[in-house]
Amino acid sequence: MDLAQLTSDLEALRARATGAAGGAPDTAALDAIELEVLGKKGELTAILRGIGGLPAEDRPKVGAIANAVRGSVEAALGEARARLGSSELAARLAAEAVDVTTPGRPIRRGSLHPIMETAREISRVFGQFGFVDYEGPEIEDDVTNFQMLNIPPDHPARDLWDTLYVDIEGGLLRPHTSPGQIRVMHAERPPIRALLPGRCFRYEATDASHASEFFQVEGLMVDEGTNLADLKGQLVEFAHAMFGEGTATRFRPGYYPFTEPSVAFDIGCLVCGGPGCPACGRTGWMTILGAGMVHPVVLQYGGIDPERYQGFAFGMGVERITMLRHGVQDLRVFLEGDLRFLEQFR
Ligand code: PHE
C-alpha cells in the first residue's frame, strides 16, 4: 500500500459517495449511505486501515485527505437531506391534508317526549299562578297513599284505584299523585301552591285509552279563604291557556274521599266540538281531571288547621291532555318508544 494508491482510493470513494448522495431517492437511502461510507465499519474506515503500512511522513497527508473526503461526503449528505426532507414533508402534507370544506356529520338533535313536554307546559301555565314543582316517590306507602287521604284500610273506596302492591311491607306503586299532597303539607307551611308531576301505576288491561303506567300532575293550593271559585277560575284559565281561549269548559259533581265537594272538569271535545264524535263518546265533552276542596280531615293529616286554612286540589291525566293537544288517538304510542312517532314532536 502506498500513498498514491490510498489517495486514489479516497478520491474514488468521495466521487462515488457524493454522487450517490446526490441521486438518493429518499432520506432513508441517505441514512444507508452515511452508514456504509462514514460509519464505524464503513468504507472510509476500511481504507484508512491501510495507513499503518505507510511511511510516517506520509500518514498526515492521508489523514488530511481522509478528513477532506469525510467533509465532502457529509456536505453532500446534508444538502441532499435538506432537499429530500422538504419534498418529503410536502408530500406528507399533501397526503394527509384535511379537506375543511367537507360538510360535517350532522348531530341529530333529541327532543322531549311529548308527555314530558305537556307536563312542562302544565307546570309553565300553573307557574304563572305561583305554583311550584315538587316530586313524590313512585313507591308509596299505604298510609300516605290511602289512609291520610281519608281512605281507611278495607274501605270500599279503595276500589277506585286498581293498585299494584310491591314486596315491601305497606308498600305500593302509587296509583295517583295525590299522596304528594300529604308530603307537601308536611314539608311546607301555608300558603302552599304546589304542583306534583309524576308517573303512576295501576293494574289495568291495556287498550287505546288505558295503560298500567301513566302520568298525572297533582295540584294543591292551601291558604286562608281558598274556595271553590278559586279552583274553578284557575282551571278555566288553565284550559284556555292550554287549549285556546275559545275552549268550552264545564264542571260536574264527582266523588273522591279526599275532597269535599269533589268535581270532574271537562273541556269541549277538541276533535268534534259537538255530539256524534267517537273521540269523546258522543257527548261533546272530555274529562281532563278530577278536583275538589281538600277534605278537612286531609288537612289535619297534613298538619294544617282546617279552621284557619282551606285548600283545593286537582289531579290531571297528562296522556289525555297530550292526546287532545296533538290529536293522538291511542295512548299506547306514548310507551312504545317508536322513533317514527316521537320524531314528529321535534
Ligand atoms: N287522585 C285522583 C285520581 O287519580 C284525582 C284527584 C286529585 C281528585 C286531586 C281530586 C283531587 O283519580
PDB file of C-alpha atoms in Angstrom, residues 18-220:
ATOM      1  CA  THR A  18     -21.199  12.294  -3.175  1.00  0.00           C
ATOM      2  CA  GLY A  19     -22.684  11.014  -6.420  1.00  0.00           C
ATOM      3  CA  ALA A  20     -24.834   8.512  -4.526  1.00  0.00           C
ATOM      4  CA  ALA A  21     -25.979  11.196  -2.096  1.00  0.00           C
ATOM      5  CA  GLY A  22     -26.987  13.417  -4.987  1.00  0.00           C
ATOM      6  CA  GLY A  23     -29.006  10.637  -6.599  1.00  0.00           C
ATOM      7  CA  ALA A  24     -30.632   9.191  -3.444  1.00  0.00           C
ATOM      8  CA  PRO A  25     -34.403   8.838  -3.765  1.00  0.00           C
ATOM      9  CA  ASP A  26     -35.262   9.490  -0.103  1.00  0.00           C
ATOM     10  CA  THR A  27     -33.797  10.227   3.302  1.00  0.00           C
ATOM     11  CA  ALA A  28     -33.732   6.539   4.218  1.00  0.00           C
ATOM     12  CA  ALA A  29     -31.284   5.991   1.351  1.00  0.00           C
ATOM     13  CA  LEU A  30     -29.129   8.842   2.711  1.00  0.00           C
ATOM     14  CA  ASP A  31     -29.032   7.169   6.120  1.00  0.00           C
ATOM     15  CA  ALA A  32     -27.815   3.971   4.448  1.00  0.00           C
ATOM     16  CA  ILE A  33     -25.073   5.808   2.540  1.00  0.00           C
ATOM     17  CA  GLU A  34     -23.939   7.540   5.705  1.00  0.00           C
ATOM     18  CA  LEU A  35     -23.634   4.246   7.494  1.00  0.00           C
ATOM     19  CA  GLU A  36     -21.836   2.481   4.637  1.00  0.00           C
ATOM     20  CA  VAL A  37     -19.337   5.248   3.972  1.00  0.00           C
ATOM     21  CA  LEU A  38     -18.782   7.090   7.206  1.00  0.00           C
ATOM     22  CA  GLY A  39     -19.930   4.526   9.801  1.00  0.00           C
ATOM     23  CA  LYS A  40     -17.567   2.842  12.231  1.00  0.00           C
ATOM     24  CA  LYS A  41     -17.399  -0.206   9.991  1.00  0.00           C
ATOM     25  CA  GLY A  42     -17.746   1.895   6.850  1.00  0.00           C
ATOM     26  CA  GLU A  43     -15.621   2.177   3.749  1.00  0.00           C
ATOM     27  CA  LEU A  44     -13.672   5.222   4.883  1.00  0.00           C
ATOM     28  CA  THR A  45     -12.501   3.409   7.999  1.00  0.00           C
ATOM     29  CA  ALA A  46     -11.630   0.381   5.878  1.00  0.00           C
ATOM     30  CA  ILE A  47      -9.399   2.442   3.580  1.00  0.00           C
ATOM     31  CA  LEU A  48      -7.722   4.169   6.494  1.00  0.00           C
ATOM     32  CA  ARG A  49      -6.751   0.835   7.903  1.00  0.00           C
ATOM     33  CA  GLY A  50      -4.071   0.798   5.171  1.00  0.00           C
ATOM     34  CA  ILE A  51      -2.451   3.861   6.712  1.00  0.00           C
ATOM     35  CA  GLY A  52      -0.381   1.712   9.044  1.00  0.00           C
ATOM     36  CA  GLY A  53       1.676   0.450   6.106  1.00  0.00           C
ATOM     37  CA  LEU A  54       2.785   3.954   5.077  1.00  0.00           C
ATOM     38  CA  PRO A  55       5.982   5.714   5.973  1.00  0.00           C
ATOM     39  CA  ALA A  56       5.495   8.056   8.971  1.00  0.00           C
ATOM     40  CA  GLU A  57       5.831  11.247   6.925  1.00  0.00           C
ATOM     41  CA  ASP A  58       3.014  10.203   4.518  1.00  0.00           C
ATOM     42  CA  ARG A  59       0.444   9.463   7.218  1.00  0.00           C
ATOM     43  CA  PRO A  60      -0.611  13.093   7.956  1.00  0.00           C
ATOM     44  CA  LYS A  61      -1.136  13.655   4.238  1.00  0.00           C
ATOM     45  CA  VAL A  62      -3.538  10.736   4.015  1.00  0.00           C
ATOM     46  CA  GLY A  63      -5.226  11.885   7.219  1.00  0.00           C
ATOM     47  CA  ALA A  64      -5.791  15.335   5.696  1.00  0.00           C
ATOM     48  CA  ILE A  65      -7.276  13.872   2.519  1.00  0.00           C
ATOM     49  CA  ALA A  66      -9.458  11.500   4.531  1.00  0.00           C
ATOM     50  CA  ASN A  67     -10.816  14.429   6.559  1.00  0.00           C
ATOM     51  CA  ALA A  68     -11.496  16.353   3.374  1.00  0.00           C
ATOM     52  CA  VAL A  69     -13.318  13.317   1.917  1.00  0.00           C
ATOM     53  CA  ARG A  70     -15.398  12.963   5.116  1.00  0.00           C
ATOM     54  CA  GLY A  71     -16.196  16.681   4.905  1.00  0.00           C
ATOM     55  CA  SER A  72     -17.365  16.489   1.299  1.00  0.00           C
ATOM     56  CA  VAL A  73     -19.456  13.387   1.887  1.00  0.00           C
ATOM     57  CA  GLU A  74     -21.069  14.971   4.956  1.00  0.00           C
ATOM     58  CA  ALA A  75     -21.768  18.152   2.995  1.00  0.00           C
ATOM     59  CA  ALA A  76     -23.302  16.187   0.122  1.00  0.00           C
ATOM     60  CA  LEU A  77     -25.453  14.196   2.543  1.00  0.00           C
ATOM     61  CA  GLY A  78     -26.550  17.376   4.338  1.00  0.00           C
ATOM     62  CA  GLU A  79     -27.525  19.060   1.110  1.00  0.00           C
ATOM     63  CA  ALA A  80     -29.438  16.032  -0.128  1.00  0.00           C
ATOM     64  CA  ARG A  81     -31.135  15.675   3.253  1.00  0.00           C
ATOM     65  CA  ALA A  82     -32.358  19.270   3.156  1.00  0.00           C
ATOM     66  CA  ARG A  83     -33.688  18.830  -0.356  1.00  0.00           C
ATOM     67  CA  LEU A  84     -35.357  15.445   0.180  1.00  0.00           C
ATOM     68  CA  GLY A  85     -36.600  16.378   3.648  1.00  0.00           C
ATOM     69  CA  SER A  86     -38.604  19.332   2.406  1.00  0.00           C
ATOM     70  CA  SER A  87     -40.077  17.435  -0.519  1.00  0.00           C
ATOM     71  CA  GLU A  88     -40.977  14.515   1.781  1.00  0.00           C
ATOM     72  CA  LEU A  89     -42.691  16.971   4.127  1.00  0.00           C
ATOM     73  CA  ALA A  90     -44.534  18.482   1.206  1.00  0.00           C
ATOM     74  CA  ALA A  91     -45.631  15.011   0.067  1.00  0.00           C
ATOM     75  CA  ARG A  92     -46.823  14.123   3.586  1.00  0.00           C
ATOM     76  CA  LEU A  93     -48.705  17.381   3.940  1.00  0.00           C
ATOM     77  CA  ALA A  94     -50.399  16.732   0.628  1.00  0.00           C
ATOM     78  CA  ALA A  95     -51.247  13.120   1.538  1.00  0.00           C
ATOM     79  CA  GLU A  96     -52.569  13.907   4.995  1.00  0.00           C
ATOM     80  CA  ALA A  97     -54.363  17.097   4.094  1.00  0.00           C
ATOM     81  CA  VAL A  98     -57.776  17.554   5.727  1.00  0.00           C
ATOM     82  CA  ASP A  99     -60.499  18.885   3.478  1.00  0.00           C
ATOM     83  CA  VAL A 100     -62.037  21.506   5.716  1.00  0.00           C
ATOM     84  CA  THR A 101     -64.741  22.185   3.154  1.00  0.00           C
ATOM     85  CA  THR A 102     -66.264  18.670   3.576  1.00  0.00           C
ATOM     86  CA  PRO A 103     -69.684  19.073   5.245  1.00  0.00           C
ATOM     87  CA  GLY A 104     -69.696  17.900   8.896  1.00  0.00           C
ATOM     88  CA  ARG A 105     -71.546  14.824  10.082  1.00  0.00           C
ATOM     89  CA  PRO A 106     -74.808  16.202  11.461  1.00  0.00           C
ATOM     90  CA  ILE A 107     -75.513  15.619  15.154  1.00  0.00           C
ATOM     91  CA  ARG A 108     -79.125  14.502  15.470  1.00  0.00           C
ATOM     92  CA  ARG A 109     -80.934  16.667  17.939  1.00  0.00           C
ATOM     93  CA  GLY A 110     -83.049  14.878  20.556  1.00  0.00           C
ATOM     94  CA  SER A 111     -86.340  16.169  21.858  1.00  0.00           C
ATOM     95  CA  LEU A 112     -88.564  15.882  24.876  1.00  0.00           C
ATOM     96  CA  HIS A 113     -91.052  13.050  24.930  1.00  0.00           C
ATOM     97  CA  PRO A 114     -94.488  14.553  24.194  1.00  0.00           C
ATOM     98  CA  ILE A 115     -95.664  13.523  27.675  1.00  0.00           C
ATOM     99  CA  MET A 116     -92.752  15.386  29.255  1.00  0.00           C
ATOM    100  CA  GLU A 117     -93.352  18.348  27.002  1.00  0.00           C
ATOM    101  CA  THR A 118     -97.005  18.520  28.085  1.00  0.00           C
ATOM    102  CA  ALA A 119     -96.087  18.127  31.769  1.00  0.00           C
ATOM    103  CA  ARG A 120     -93.697  21.053  31.410  1.00  0.00           C
ATOM    104  CA  GLU A 121     -96.316  23.128  29.673  1.00  0.00           C
ATOM    105  CA  ILE A 122     -98.736  22.390  32.544  1.00  0.00           C
ATOM    106  CA  SER A 123     -96.043  23.491  35.011  1.00  0.00           C
ATOM    107  CA  ARG A 124     -95.399  26.603  32.973  1.00  0.00           C
ATOM    108  CA  VAL A 125     -99.068  27.647  32.967  1.00  0.00           C
ATOM    109  CA  PHE A 126     -99.575  26.973  36.683  1.00  0.00           C
ATOM    110  CA  GLY A 127     -96.193  28.548  37.345  1.00  0.00           C
ATOM    111  CA  GLN A 128     -97.781  31.783  36.184  1.00  0.00           C
ATOM    112  CA  PHE A 129    -100.334  31.352  39.001  1.00  0.00           C
ATOM    113  CA  GLY A 130     -97.497  30.936  41.505  1.00  0.00           C
ATOM    114  CA  PHE A 131     -97.403  27.116  41.621  1.00  0.00           C
ATOM    115  CA  VAL A 132     -94.023  25.458  42.242  1.00  0.00           C
ATOM    116  CA  ASP A 133     -92.997  21.932  41.174  1.00  0.00           C
ATOM    117  CA  TYR A 134     -92.452  19.195  43.769  1.00  0.00           C
ATOM    118  CA  GLU A 135     -91.762  15.489  43.433  1.00  0.00           C
ATOM    119  CA  GLY A 136     -93.071  12.481  45.330  1.00  0.00           C
ATOM    120  CA  PRO A 137     -91.838   8.871  45.270  1.00  0.00           C
ATOM    121  CA  GLU A 138     -93.191   6.306  42.790  1.00  0.00           C
ATOM    122  CA  ILE A 139     -93.179   3.660  45.513  1.00  0.00           C
ATOM    123  CA  GLU A 140     -95.548   4.976  48.147  1.00  0.00           C
ATOM    124  CA  ASP A 141     -96.784   3.614  51.426  1.00  0.00           C
ATOM    125  CA  ASP A 142    -100.348   2.709  52.269  1.00  0.00           C
ATOM    126  CA  VAL A 143    -100.631   5.388  54.956  1.00  0.00           C
ATOM    127  CA  THR A 144     -99.695   8.291  52.684  1.00  0.00           C
ATOM    128  CA  ASN A 145    -101.395   6.941  49.584  1.00  0.00           C
ATOM    129  CA  PHE A 146    -104.695   5.992  51.247  1.00  0.00           C
ATOM    130  CA  GLN A 147    -105.150   6.492  54.957  1.00  0.00           C
ATOM    131  CA  MET A 148    -104.059  10.116  55.153  1.00  0.00           C
ATOM    132  CA  LEU A 149    -106.203  10.769  52.101  1.00  0.00           C
ATOM    133  CA  ASN A 150    -109.222   9.742  54.146  1.00  0.00           C
ATOM    134  CA  ILE A 151    -109.355   6.196  52.780  1.00  0.00           C
ATOM    135  CA  PRO A 152    -109.184   3.768  55.722  1.00  0.00           C
ATOM    136  CA  PRO A 153    -107.937   0.184  55.360  1.00  0.00           C
ATOM    137  CA  ASP A 154    -110.627  -2.102  53.928  1.00  0.00           C
ATOM    138  CA  HIS A 155    -112.765   0.854  52.859  1.00  0.00           C
ATOM    139  CA  PRO A 156    -114.587   0.162  49.577  1.00  0.00           C
ATOM    140  CA  ALA A 157    -113.349   3.496  48.194  1.00  0.00           C
ATOM    141  CA  ARG A 158    -110.029   1.734  47.633  1.00  0.00           C
ATOM    142  CA  ASP A 159    -111.658   0.031  44.686  1.00  0.00           C
ATOM    143  CA  LEU A 160    -111.445   3.352  42.826  1.00  0.00           C
ATOM    144  CA  TRP A 161    -107.756   2.537  42.316  1.00  0.00           C
ATOM    145  CA  ASP A 162    -106.585  -0.795  40.963  1.00  0.00           C
ATOM    146  CA  THR A 163    -103.437  -0.667  42.983  1.00  0.00           C
ATOM    147  CA  LEU A 164    -100.248  -2.633  42.338  1.00  0.00           C
ATOM    148  CA  TYR A 165     -98.559  -3.691  45.557  1.00  0.00           C
ATOM    149  CA  VAL A 166     -94.832  -4.268  45.958  1.00  0.00           C
ATOM    150  CA  ASP A 167     -92.944  -6.724  48.092  1.00  0.00           C
ATOM    151  CA  ILE A 168     -92.309  -4.193  50.859  1.00  0.00           C
ATOM    152  CA  GLU A 169     -94.444  -4.123  53.998  1.00  0.00           C
ATOM    153  CA  GLY A 170     -97.131  -1.472  53.400  1.00  0.00           C
ATOM    154  CA  GLY A 171     -95.547  -0.510  50.066  1.00  0.00           C
ATOM    155  CA  LEU A 172     -97.312   0.063  46.782  1.00  0.00           C
ATOM    156  CA  LEU A 173     -96.796   1.667  43.378  1.00  0.00           C
ATOM    157  CA  ARG A 174     -98.685   4.929  43.624  1.00  0.00           C
ATOM    158  CA  PRO A 175    -101.900   4.756  41.597  1.00  0.00           C
ATOM    159  CA  HIS A 176    -102.189   8.563  41.658  1.00  0.00           C
ATOM    160  CA  THR A 177    -100.075  11.580  42.612  1.00  0.00           C
ATOM    161  CA  SER A 178    -102.417  12.612  45.478  1.00  0.00           C
ATOM    162  CA  PRO A 179    -100.151  11.272  48.274  1.00  0.00           C
ATOM    163  CA  GLY A 180     -97.880  14.114  47.183  1.00  0.00           C
ATOM    164  CA  GLN A 181    -100.434  16.485  48.771  1.00  0.00           C
ATOM    165  CA  ILE A 182     -99.659  14.978  52.179  1.00  0.00           C
ATOM    166  CA  ARG A 183     -95.910  15.138  51.579  1.00  0.00           C
ATOM    167  CA  VAL A 184     -96.043  18.802  50.564  1.00  0.00           C
ATOM    168  CA  MET A 185     -98.234  19.696  53.568  1.00  0.00           C
ATOM    169  CA  HIS A 186     -95.708  18.003  55.836  1.00  0.00           C
ATOM    170  CA  ALA A 187     -92.838  19.888  54.221  1.00  0.00           C
ATOM    171  CA  GLU A 188     -94.345  23.363  53.838  1.00  0.00           C
ATOM    172  CA  ARG A 189     -96.491  25.871  55.746  1.00  0.00           C
ATOM    173  CA  PRO A 190     -99.373  27.706  54.035  1.00  0.00           C
ATOM    174  CA  PRO A 191     -99.714  29.495  51.775  1.00  0.00           C
ATOM    175  CA  ILE A 192     -98.999  26.472  49.548  1.00  0.00           C
ATOM    176  CA  ARG A 193     -99.171  26.351  45.771  1.00  0.00           C
ATOM    177  CA  ALA A 194     -97.678  23.037  44.741  1.00  0.00           C
ATOM    178  CA  LEU A 195     -97.561  21.044  41.527  1.00  0.00           C
ATOM    179  CA  LEU A 196     -96.569  17.369  41.586  1.00  0.00           C
ATOM    180  CA  PRO A 197     -95.952  15.819  38.179  1.00  0.00           C
ATOM    181  CA  GLY A 198     -95.139  12.128  38.136  1.00  0.00           C
ATOM    182  CA  ARG A 199     -95.545   8.602  36.886  1.00  0.00           C
ATOM    183  CA  CYS A 200     -98.383   6.494  38.295  1.00  0.00           C
ATOM    184  CA  PHE A 201     -99.230   2.810  38.052  1.00  0.00           C
ATOM    185  CA  ARG A 202    -102.467   0.853  38.002  1.00  0.00           C
ATOM    186  CA  TYR A 203    -103.452  -2.719  37.415  1.00  0.00           C
ATOM    187  CA  GLU A 204    -105.099  -2.201  34.021  1.00  0.00           C
ATOM    188  CA  ALA A 205    -105.751  -4.185  30.905  1.00  0.00           C
ATOM    189  CA  THR A 206    -104.051  -2.102  28.201  1.00  0.00           C
ATOM    190  CA  ASP A 207    -106.126  -0.601  25.398  1.00  0.00           C
ATOM    191  CA  ALA A 208    -106.227   2.650  23.416  1.00  0.00           C
ATOM    192  CA  SER A 209    -107.172   4.678  26.479  1.00  0.00           C
ATOM    193  CA  HIS A 210    -105.738   2.652  29.379  1.00  0.00           C
ATOM    194  CA  ALA A 211    -102.193   1.747  30.360  1.00  0.00           C
ATOM    195  CA  SER A 212    -100.711   0.374  33.547  1.00  0.00           C
ATOM    196  CA  GLU A 213     -98.232   3.251  33.525  1.00  0.00           C
ATOM    197  CA  PHE A 214     -99.264   6.848  33.010  1.00  0.00           C
ATOM    198  CA  PHE A 215     -98.555  10.389  34.163  1.00  0.00           C
ATOM    199  CA  GLN A 216    -100.501  12.728  36.380  1.00  0.00           C
ATOM    200  CA  VAL A 217     -99.926  16.262  37.535  1.00  0.00           C
ATOM    201  CA  GLU A 218    -101.286  16.937  41.000  1.00  0.00           C
ATOM    202  CA  GLY A 219    -102.055  20.471  42.101  1.00  0.00           C
ATOM    203  CA  LEU A 220    -102.521  21.694  45.659  1.00  0.00           C
TER     204      LEU A 220
END
